[in-house]
Amino acid sequence: MTAILVPTEGPAEVINARRTESLDAPNILNLVGPNTEPQFGLINVVNIIEKAVLAVTLNNEKEDVLAHAAFFDYPNIASVDSAEWQDWMTAHYDYDKCTPLNTLFMHYFVAKSEFSHGSAREIIRTVFNAVPDIHFLFLIVPSGVTPEPALSDIFQTADKKEGSSSLDNMSVLVCHRHSHAPVLYVRKARVEDHDDLTPIFNRQSDMLKTTYGDYFLAELIESQNEANHAIIVENEGSAVGFMSLSNDVDLELLNDCFELGPFHGLYKPHEDDILKPPTPPPVEVPETEEEQSGSQNGEENPPLSRSSSISSKKGDVTATPSSVPRPVSGAGSKVPPATPASTQLKTEVAGSVIDSTIEPKIQRKLSDAHMTSAASDISDHDDAGSVRSAVSKKSGSTHSTPREATPQPSASPDMRPPSPKFSPIYHGDSNAFSIQLFCIDEKFEMRSLDFLPMAFSLFPEKEFCVVTVPHLVPEFPLLQSFVRATPKCPSILPQELYIFNRCGLLQSFNVRRVCTSDVEAVESVVEHIENKECLMKDLMLYTKAKRDLDGTPIHAYVATCLDQVVGVAITRREEDIEYIRSHYNVEDFIYFNHHRRDEHGHLHHFALNPIFQHQIKHFLKEVLRQSHHTCLYYPVYPQYGAQETKGKHSLVTSLNHMVPVRARRQIIYPSEKLGGNNPSDRVLKQQEKYALFHLNRKLTLEPKVTINARIVVVGASDTGIAFLETLVFCPHLRFNNLVLISPHGLPGELEPDSRRSKFLSTSHCYSQDELSQVSLRSTVNVVCAKMLAISRPSKYVKVSGGTKVPYDHLILCTGQQYQVSAPTGANINKLVNNSQLPNNPDRRHTGRVPKNVFLVNDEHDADRLMQCLEKNFTHSGGRIIVYGRSVDAYTTIQSLLALGISGSRICLVLPPLKYDTTCFNNTDVEKAIHDAMQSEGVELHSGYYLAQWNDGKGGDEVYCASFTSDTKPVKFECSAFLCFSRKAVDYDAFKAINDSCLVYDGRLVIDSLFHTNDLSIRGAGSLTKFQRKYHADQWTHSNFNSKEVGRSLAATMLHLFDPTVETDTEPPAEDHNLIPSYYDAKVIGGLLPGGFHYLHFAKPNLPTPLEVQVSQPDYGRQLVTGSVEGESPNYFRLHVNQYNNLETMTCLSKQPLDTSNLLCLYNLHERFLNNMVSRFDEGLIQDFYQFFRETWCLAIFHDRFSDFRQEVKELLVQRPAQDVLSLEEKVRDLIDQDLQLQKQDRKFLTDEFTSTGSKRAVETRLLSFLSYNYYHLPMYAKPGMV
């Protein structure tokens, strides 16, 4: 918020009001004046910034801090309990209307003396505008202390009650909203308002003027009747805002496209309403729960699942043209009966071949679960009805915020709703009116809610106000108090629906502790909450003893409206805070040392009536205040988590309002060497992994920026997961419409299985534990289906089953998968060799795949293969042929051996090398693996192409396979054929891309910013290649780290949505047609035959034989310890480049590897590693495995060590003074003079490093790093310990 501030002396300043950051503390301390301490006491500025619910700072264009104020939701009086201040206030002062919802207390204020008066007024105005519900600001100072003049002009002495014996040592002053940002006057619009309103409309959009003419607004106002009204807000006699209302709402269309069960479909309750599916007839073969939830049922056999009780209806929807914007009027045709179909993906054993006739399974995100079930319908309960009836009688005013709304939309003509399951049938009248047109001057947009009391008074029989807005329109302030309706997935309506209930006008929303009489009301509120039994059990524990059986205190609160319970929250003290601090980046959001241990709370249950969803943050703020907590934590466990662990929580309705916390990488400690210097058991303890959500006092009044754009990601590759992870972990953004399309849904959802997880090699981008700590299922809707087509004009993706998923931005990152190789057709009886093949050996098999031919592309394929082998193969005869020369082929052979299949029944056939490099690119490693396989009895044949199955006779199964080579062909009996010969783009993905006229040149063609030839479609990962103009055909995303590519893609997308990121007015120009640079290591690992643990990382590069690399003059040197031979092979190879940075590492050992530790070594200078090269040359390092398990290097493996390195770099780059060169600049000057530093130059730099204080600064920063992370690094001595 920008304003102009006029000081008492000097020129005016353009100032900006923003939220205070902890980094502002030093500048704020500089503003402390002689009156500050007498007024507010001795204040720890960082602590007050950390715990204030709202802290505001004013700064000028030079980023100089001019003023600061901190506001709390309780008074700064030590003798008044922060949880009970309202009783104190009403007992002693005439402010009975003051509630925690509308009151804040100023705890601190400082300003530059010449700007103090203007700054105080600007801060007060900012607070009232930022928090529309606030009506009272209080200032409490010691008696006898006069507030500084800037505050005295604003705050007035509060009125005491007669006979009150309030605190004699304190003076209470108050500031009212009406003095700074008054509630706007609302009235019916008149034609003469046209002249005031037209400039406001024209400033925001000229679309209406262009469409309907210059006088459309006057015509709209003049055409008012009982069904259509127009109202305005005015300031100083001039209209500054306009709202057009209508009771003509197409509820049938809205119910087709949105989950309106929680709002009774926006109809009035009627005794004939059918809200639940009828009880199904008994069946002989019961379906599983999963099949029921995803199956498609006709009227004769409705689904059992309550979650499918709301669905869309098929109908022809047309827009009704009109001279003014109006709601869509659509007529639905009769719904044909649906045919039952299983949602289980129909697959052939060769791979994921999806039956295009089966409706896809849709997994809704957890954060919207409370808004999708008809079971939570508020009209089911008499108490909800009583709230509505009470509100209907109330005509009081409310307050809050604004913008331009769009007309009610029509459904896209090219999209039809999916076949219905069960839809509630409503017989009541419409219970909603709509906002058709809305606009307000930007100066007053935070007062948009002032329209609503008048709007509801014009429709006294309606309980709901609705408005639709296009997906790409940013959420304006009016909508922040509305409840977003959850779209059905997919929805045919290209708009978002927002709903406001009449109850939202009430100011009687209170939070208090639970009492025994609330139990029955709470049970009604949570009747349909998942795991409600646990919630009620905890509630009964609270009512009986207020603590657990082990003595842990329980806090239980209810939210009430007109003394009726509408929500409940239950918390406990967070007992695992040391574990949370050490395993999650909570310090991204709080200064941990400023929060006492008992100030951390654990949220177990939270439920709130849907019509009060806009009060969630206030409810949570009250829970924090009344429980004396400053932070709340809530875990989300994976689906496969133990019920004993998951059963302690119910699914809270506040996930959207909390922030996800990134998990931290953990050090693997050599516990046997550390002994008593190990971290504490609270840090090291092993427990089930979970995703963590967090809220603290600072965040309770900080709204997130809502992004409604429909972002559809096709493919659950590492790139796609990294892209989604980056978006959902932006704490200040809320993406409402993230959708992932993948045949098997999200990775990592299957229960962990050590055998299944080892079938394929790993890129170490995401482990199962890491995926559970990300928990994308909490924030991403998942369509378990395969992409079949893309309609670019209509902007939707057609998936298997015929479902259409609309998008605004489409991300294609399907990657490449192993394909079934087509036999060349060579007749081995004619002794054909590889030079005489009738067909290309790289062809893809296009016919029916024999049922014992397998592809393994992910954990689901591995799981099916395991089940098939264990059922049909493990204990019978027959041979398995593994065809291919990828690392996955070797890891699969090891998994087959681990399943108990004899090596003599396994045959590995290696096709001829296409390039000069093998998958290992290391002859020592490859020889060791081949020797290990042969020792297990595995047959190995190299240089062979697949010629025929069953001698070319076809059939449903392969019983023999023949191969050709450069010499003699071979033929093998075959009971199972595993194909790992070639990865390529999936055929269905290729066809969808090609048919939609996206440029495809062997792969999807993109530019350096991931754009295809359609600006709304981006591509990334191994699916793509760069445009030919870059002259880099050999380089693709396959050469880079997939996780880094996904994050880079997300960064380019965030420029479109994140208001904190500066946006370019024009598309950025590409730099000389260069492809982007990526720096993270390319990693591969796995368990190989012989029980070898394999790990290899290297910088991104093109495939080049190792021998060729080593022969280059600028290669650097390689350091090798151990051997691949012997009883205990422990081969460890390091490549140190010419700059002494560690660039490549290859590990092969039969002992488990400390993988997460070893990956930290990439690109480190060898001096960080205890002068590794010189120690190696001196013969002091005989085993790199043992060397990197020594205790000295544990700090290097710390997840924040890279941040420490960056801090040190900044110390050496920054100039100590404006006219003094930095150390880096001095080094550059010396190198510019002579590329080789002389001995005297090195001495000069060493002296400079010491004399300028740089050495001391680096040492101080190192000690700070070790001290702050001491809970992870207690093995390091600190000053004073020795």
JSON list of C-alpha atoms in Angstrom, two decimals, residues 429-566:
[
{"chain": "A", "resi": 429, "resn": "ASP", "atom": "CA", "xyz": [-37.34, -23.37, -3.99]},
{"chain": "A", "resi": 430, "resn": "SER", "atom": "CA", "xyz": [-34.15, -21.55, -4.87]},
{"chain": "A", "resi": 431, "resn": "ASN", "atom": "CA", "xyz": [-32.35, -20.24, -1.81]},
{"chain": "A", "resi": 432, "resn": "ALA", "atom": "CA", "xyz": [-29.77, -18.04, -3.56]},
{"chain": "A", "resi": 433, "resn": "PHE", "atom": "CA", "xyz": [-29.38, -14.80, -5.42]},
{"chain": "A", "resi": 434, "resn": "SER", "atom": "CA", "xyz": [-26.39, -13.84, -7.54]},
{"chain": "A", "resi": 435, "resn": "ILE", "atom": "CA", "xyz": [-24.04, -10.93, -8.01]},
{"chain": "A", "resi": 436, "resn": "GLN", "atom": "CA", "xyz": [-24.12, -10.26, -11.73]},
{"chain": "A", "resi": 437, "resn": "LEU", "atom": "CA", "xyz": [-21.92, -7.21, -11.91]},
{"chain": "A", "resi": 438, "resn": "PHE", "atom": "CA", "xyz": [-19.62, -5.70, -9.32]},
{"chain": "A", "resi": 439, "resn": "CYS", "atom": "CA", "xyz": [-17.09, -2.92, -9.36]},
{"chain": "A", "resi": 440, "resn": "ILE", "atom": "CA", "xyz": [-15.57, -0.61, -6.75]},
{"chain": "A", "resi": 441, "resn": "ASP", "atom": "CA", "xyz": [-12.93, 2.08, -6.65]},
{"chain": "A", "resi": 442, "resn": "GLU", "atom": "CA", "xyz": [-9.57, 0.58, -5.67]},
{"chain": "A", "resi": 443, "resn": "LYS", "atom": "CA", "xyz": [-9.28, 3.03, -2.76]},
{"chain": "A", "resi": 444, "resn": "PHE", "atom": "CA", "xyz": [-12.31, 1.44, -1.13]},
{"chain": "A", "resi": 445, "resn": "GLU", "atom": "CA", "xyz": [-12.07, -2.17, -2.27]},
{"chain": "A", "resi": 446, "resn": "MET", "atom": "CA", "xyz": [-11.32, -3.39, 1.24]},
{"chain": "A", "resi": 447, "resn": "ARG", "atom": "CA", "xyz": [-14.83, -2.21, 2.18]},
{"chain": "A", "resi": 448, "resn": "SER", "atom": "CA", "xyz": [-16.56, -4.40, -0.40]},
{"chain": "A", "resi": 449, "resn": "LEU", "atom": "CA", "xyz": [-18.42, -6.40, 2.23]},
{"chain": "A", "resi": 450, "resn": "ASP", "atom": "CA", "xyz": [-20.38, -3.26, 3.12]},
{"chain": "A", "resi": 451, "resn": "PHE", "atom": "CA", "xyz": [-22.62, -4.11, 0.14]},
{"chain": "A", "resi": 452, "resn": "LEU", "atom": "CA", "xyz": [-23.86, -7.40, 1.57]},
{"chain": "A", "resi": 453, "resn": "PRO", "atom": "CA", "xyz": [-26.22, -6.33, 4.41]},
{"chain": "A", "resi": 454, "resn": "MET", "atom": "CA", "xyz": [-28.21, -4.26, 1.91]},
{"chain": "A", "resi": 455, "resn": "ALA", "atom": "CA", "xyz": [-28.00, -7.08, -0.68]},
{"chain": "A", "resi": 456, "resn": "PHE", "atom": "CA", "xyz": [-29.50, -9.63, 1.71]},
{"chain": "A", "resi": 457, "resn": "SER", "atom": "CA", "xyz": [-32.16, -7.16, 2.84]},
{"chain": "A", "resi": 458, "resn": "LEU", "atom": "CA", "xyz": [-33.37, -6.95, -0.78]},
{"chain": "A", "resi": 459, "resn": "PHE", "atom": "CA", "xyz": [-33.82, -10.73, -0.86]},
{"chain": "A", "resi": 460, "resn": "PRO", "atom": "CA", "xyz": [-35.05, -11.51, 2.65]},
{"chain": "A", "resi": 461, "resn": "GLU", "atom": "CA", "xyz": [-36.15, -15.02, 1.69]},
{"chain": "A", "resi": 462, "resn": "LYS", "atom": "CA", "xyz": [-32.70, -16.02, 0.36]},
{"chain": "A", "resi": 463, "resn": "GLU", "atom": "CA", "xyz": [-29.91, -17.43, 2.53]},
{"chain": "A", "resi": 464, "resn": "PHE", "atom": "CA", "xyz": [-27.07, -17.51, 0.00]},
{"chain": "A", "resi": 465, "resn": "CYS", "atom": "CA", "xyz": [-25.34, -14.99, -2.23]},
{"chain": "A", "resi": 466, "resn": "VAL", "atom": "CA", "xyz": [-23.31, -16.46, -5.10]},
{"chain": "A", "resi": 467, "resn": "VAL", "atom": "CA", "xyz": [-20.90, -15.05, -7.64]},
{"chain": "A", "resi": 468, "resn": "THR", "atom": "CA", "xyz": [-18.91, -16.68, -10.43]},
{"chain": "A", "resi": 469, "resn": "VAL", "atom": "CA", "xyz": [-15.59, -15.44, -11.75]},
{"chain": "A", "resi": 470, "resn": "PRO", "atom": "CA", "xyz": [-13.28, -16.71, -14.50]},
{"chain": "A", "resi": 471, "resn": "HIS", "atom": "CA", "xyz": [-10.44, -18.95, -13.38]},
{"chain": "A", "resi": 472, "resn": "LEU", "atom": "CA", "xyz": [-7.74, -16.52, -14.43]},
{"chain": "A", "resi": 473, "resn": "VAL", "atom": "CA", "xyz": [-9.18, -13.52, -12.55]},
{"chain": "A", "resi": 474, "resn": "PRO", "atom": "CA", "xyz": [-7.21, -12.93, -9.33]},
{"chain": "A", "resi": 475, "resn": "GLU", "atom": "CA", "xyz": [-9.27, -13.33, -6.16]},
{"chain": "A", "resi": 476, "resn": "PHE", "atom": "CA", "xyz": [-10.32, -9.80, -5.21]},
{"chain": "A", "resi": 477, "resn": "PRO", "atom": "CA", "xyz": [-11.03, -8.68, -1.62]},
{"chain": "A", "resi": 478, "resn": "LEU", "atom": "CA", "xyz": [-14.79, -9.27, -1.75]},
{"chain": "A", "resi": 479, "resn": "LEU", "atom": "CA", "xyz": [-14.22, -12.97, -2.38]},
{"chain": "A", "resi": 480, "resn": "GLN", "atom": "CA", "xyz": [-11.94, -13.40, 0.61]},
{"chain": "A", "resi": 481, "resn": "SER", "atom": "CA", "xyz": [-15.02, -13.55, 2.83]},
{"chain": "A", "resi": 482, "resn": "PHE", "atom": "CA", "xyz": [-16.88, -15.91, 0.51]},
{"chain": "A", "resi": 483, "resn": "VAL", "atom": "CA", "xyz": [-16.54, -19.69, 0.55]},
{"chain": "A", "resi": 484, "resn": "ARG", "atom": "CA", "xyz": [-15.18, -21.23, -2.63]},
{"chain": "A", "resi": 485, "resn": "ALA", "atom": "CA", "xyz": [-17.32, -24.10, -3.86]},
{"chain": "A", "resi": 486, "resn": "THR", "atom": "CA", "xyz": [-15.33, -27.16, -4.84]},
{"chain": "A", "resi": 487, "resn": "PRO", "atom": "CA", "xyz": [-15.68, -27.86, -8.58]},
{"chain": "A", "resi": 488, "resn": "LYS", "atom": "CA", "xyz": [-16.60, -31.34, -9.61]},
{"chain": "A", "resi": 489, "resn": "CYS", "atom": "CA", "xyz": [-13.67, -33.02, -11.25]},
{"chain": "A", "resi": 490, "resn": "PRO", "atom": "CA", "xyz": [-13.85, -32.30, -14.07]},
{"chain": "A", "resi": 491, "resn": "SER", "atom": "CA", "xyz": [-16.27, -29.37, -14.22]},
{"chain": "A", "resi": 492, "resn": "ILE", "atom": "CA", "xyz": [-17.81, -28.21, -17.50]},
{"chain": "A", "resi": 493, "resn": "LEU", "atom": "CA", "xyz": [-18.04, -24.62, -16.25]},
{"chain": "A", "resi": 494, "resn": "PRO", "atom": "CA", "xyz": [-14.95, -22.49, -16.95]},
{"chain": "A", "resi": 495, "resn": "GLN", "atom": "CA", "xyz": [-15.58, -20.40, -13.85]},
{"chain": "A", "resi": 496, "resn": "GLU", "atom": "CA", "xyz": [-15.18, -20.50, -10.08]},
{"chain": "A", "resi": 497, "resn": "LEU", "atom": "CA", "xyz": [-18.21, -20.32, -7.80]},
{"chain": "A", "resi": 498, "resn": "TYR", "atom": "CA", "xyz": [-18.09, -18.39, -4.51]},
{"chain": "A", "resi": 499, "resn": "ILE", "atom": "CA", "xyz": [-20.83, -18.56, -1.89]},
{"chain": "A", "resi": 500, "resn": "PHE", "atom": "CA", "xyz": [-21.70, -16.33, 1.05]},
{"chain": "A", "resi": 501, "resn": "ASN", "atom": "CA", "xyz": [-24.28, -17.29, 3.65]},
{"chain": "A", "resi": 502, "resn": "ARG", "atom": "CA", "xyz": [-26.41, -14.78, 5.53]},
{"chain": "A", "resi": 503, "resn": "CYS", "atom": "CA", "xyz": [-24.80, -16.05, 8.74]},
{"chain": "A", "resi": 504, "resn": "GLY", "atom": "CA", "xyz": [-21.56, -14.44, 7.63]},
{"chain": "A", "resi": 505, "resn": "LEU", "atom": "CA", "xyz": [-23.06, -11.03, 8.42]},
{"chain": "A", "resi": 506, "resn": "LEU", "atom": "CA", "xyz": [-23.21, -11.86, 12.10]},
{"chain": "A", "resi": 507, "resn": "GLN", "atom": "CA", "xyz": [-20.64, -10.43, 14.46]},
{"chain": "A", "resi": 508, "resn": "SER", "atom": "CA", "xyz": [-21.47, -12.98, 17.14]},
{"chain": "A", "resi": 509, "resn": "PHE", "atom": "CA", "xyz": [-18.88, -15.54, 16.05]},
{"chain": "A", "resi": 510, "resn": "ASN", "atom": "CA", "xyz": [-17.20, -16.48, 19.35]},
{"chain": "A", "resi": 511, "resn": "VAL", "atom": "CA", "xyz": [-14.68, -19.07, 20.45]},
{"chain": "A", "resi": 512, "resn": "ARG", "atom": "CA", "xyz": [-14.66, -20.47, 23.96]},
{"chain": "A", "resi": 513, "resn": "ARG", "atom": "CA", "xyz": [-13.59, -23.54, 25.87]},
{"chain": "A", "resi": 514, "resn": "VAL", "atom": "CA", "xyz": [-15.76, -26.62, 25.65]},
{"chain": "A", "resi": 515, "resn": "CYS", "atom": "CA", "xyz": [-18.14, -27.33, 28.50]},
{"chain": "A", "resi": 516, "resn": "THR", "atom": "CA", "xyz": [-20.01, -30.54, 29.24]},
{"chain": "A", "resi": 517, "resn": "SER", "atom": "CA", "xyz": [-23.26, -29.23, 27.81]},
{"chain": "A", "resi": 518, "resn": "ASP", "atom": "CA", "xyz": [-21.59, -28.83, 24.38]},
{"chain": "A", "resi": 519, "resn": "VAL", "atom": "CA", "xyz": [-20.99, -32.52, 23.82]},
{"chain": "A", "resi": 520, "resn": "GLU", "atom": "CA", "xyz": [-24.29, -33.25, 22.09]},
{"chain": "A", "resi": 521, "resn": "ALA", "atom": "CA", "xyz": [-23.98, -30.17, 19.85]},
{"chain": "A", "resi": 522, "resn": "VAL", "atom": "CA", "xyz": [-20.40, -31.05, 18.91]},
{"chain": "A", "resi": 523, "resn": "GLU", "atom": "CA", "xyz": [-21.44, -34.59, 18.06]},
{"chain": "A", "resi": 524, "resn": "SER", "atom": "CA", "xyz": [-24.01, -33.17, 15.64]},
{"chain": "A", "resi": 525, "resn": "VAL", "atom": "CA", "xyz": [-21.43, -30.87, 14.01]},
{"chain": "A", "resi": 526, "resn": "VAL", "atom": "CA", "xyz": [-18.91, -33.70, 13.45]},
{"chain": "A", "resi": 527, "resn": "GLU", "atom": "CA", "xyz": [-21.46, -36.38, 12.56]},
{"chain": "A", "resi": 528, "resn": "HIS", "atom": "CA", "xyz": [-19.92, -37.02, 9.15]},
{"chain": "A", "resi": 529, "resn": "ILE", "atom": "CA", "xyz": [-16.29, -36.22, 9.93]},
{"chain": "A", "resi": 530, "resn": "GLU", "atom": "CA", "xyz": [-13.75, -38.95, 9.19]},
{"chain": "A", "resi": 531, "resn": "ASN", "atom": "CA", "xyz": [-12.53, -40.56, 12.40]},
{"chain": "A", "resi": 532, "resn": "LYS", "atom": "CA", "xyz": [-15.14, -38.73, 14.48]},
{"chain": "A", "resi": 533, "resn": "GLU", "atom": "CA", "xyz": [-14.89, -41.47, 17.11]},
{"chain": "A", "resi": 534, "resn": "CYS", "atom": "CA", "xyz": [-11.38, -40.35, 18.01]},
{"chain": "A", "resi": 535, "resn": "LEU", "atom": "CA", "xyz": [-12.54, -36.73, 18.12]},
{"chain": "A", "resi": 536, "resn": "MET", "atom": "CA", "xyz": [-15.38, -37.53, 20.50]},
{"chain": "A", "resi": 537, "resn": "LYS", "atom": "CA", "xyz": [-13.08, -39.69, 22.63]},
{"chain": "A", "resi": 538, "resn": "ASP", "atom": "CA", "xyz": [-10.66, -36.78, 23.03]},
{"chain": "A", "resi": 539, "resn": "LEU", "atom": "CA", "xyz": [-13.56, -34.46, 23.77]},
{"chain": "A", "resi": 540, "resn": "MET", "atom": "CA", "xyz": [-14.82, -36.73, 26.55]},
{"chain": "A", "resi": 541, "resn": "LEU", "atom": "CA", "xyz": [-11.30, -36.91, 28.02]},
{"chain": "A", "resi": 542, "resn": "TYR", "atom": "CA", "xyz": [-11.27, -33.13, 28.09]},
{"chain": "A", "resi": 543, "resn": "THR", "atom": "CA", "xyz": [-14.65, -32.78, 29.75]},
{"chain": "A", "resi": 544, "resn": "LYS", "atom": "CA", "xyz": [-13.69, -35.32, 32.42]},
{"chain": "A", "resi": 545, "resn": "ALA", "atom": "CA", "xyz": [-10.07, -34.47, 33.25]},
{"chain": "A", "resi": 546, "resn": "LYS", "atom": "CA", "xyz": [-8.78, -31.91, 30.71]},
{"chain": "A", "resi": 547, "resn": "ARG", "atom": "CA", "xyz": [-5.79, -34.18, 30.11]},
{"chain": "A", "resi": 548, "resn": "ASP", "atom": "CA", "xyz": [-4.79, -37.53, 28.66]},
{"chain": "A", "resi": 549, "resn": "LEU", "atom": "CA", "xyz": [-4.33, -40.64, 30.70]},
{"chain": "A", "resi": 550, "resn": "ASP", "atom": "CA", "xyz": [-0.57, -39.96, 30.66]},
{"chain": "A", "resi": 551, "resn": "GLY", "atom": "CA", "xyz": [-1.12, -36.43, 31.98]},
{"chain": "A", "resi": 552, "resn": "THR", "atom": "CA", "xyz": [-0.72, -34.49, 28.71]},
{"chain": "A", "resi": 553, "resn": "PRO", "atom": "CA", "xyz": [-3.01, -31.43, 28.84]},
{"chain": "A", "resi": 554, "resn": "ILE", "atom": "CA", "xyz": [-5.81, -31.25, 26.28]},
{"chain": "A", "resi": 555, "resn": "HIS", "atom": "CA", "xyz": [-7.33, -28.01, 25.00]},
{"chain": "A", "resi": 556, "resn": "ALA", "atom": "CA", "xyz": [-10.81, -28.13, 23.46]},
{"chain": "A", "resi": 557, "resn": "TYR", "atom": "CA", "xyz": [-12.67, -25.16, 22.01]},
{"chain": "A", "resi": 558, "resn": "VAL", "atom": "CA", "xyz": [-15.97, -24.60, 20.27]},
{"chain": "A", "resi": 559, "resn": "ALA", "atom": "CA", "xyz": [-16.95, -21.86, 17.85]},
{"chain": "A", "resi": 560, "resn": "THR", "atom": "CA", "xyz": [-20.45, -20.52, 18.41]},
{"chain": "A", "resi": 561, "resn": "CYS", "atom": "CA", "xyz": [-22.79, -18.26, 16.49]},
{"chain": "A", "resi": 562, "resn": "LEU", "atom": "CA", "xyz": [-25.78, -16.90, 18.39]},
{"chain": "A", "resi": 563, "resn": "ASP", "atom": "CA", "xyz": [-24.79, -19.32, 21.17]},
{"chain": "A", "resi": 564, "resn": "GLN", "atom": "CA", "xyz": [-25.07, -22.28, 18.81]},
{"chain": "A", "resi": 565, "resn": "VAL", "atom": "CA", "xyz": [-22.06, -24.57, 18.29]},
{"chain": "A", "resi": 566, "resn": "VAL", "atom": "CA", "xyz": [-20.80, -24.44, 14.69]}
]
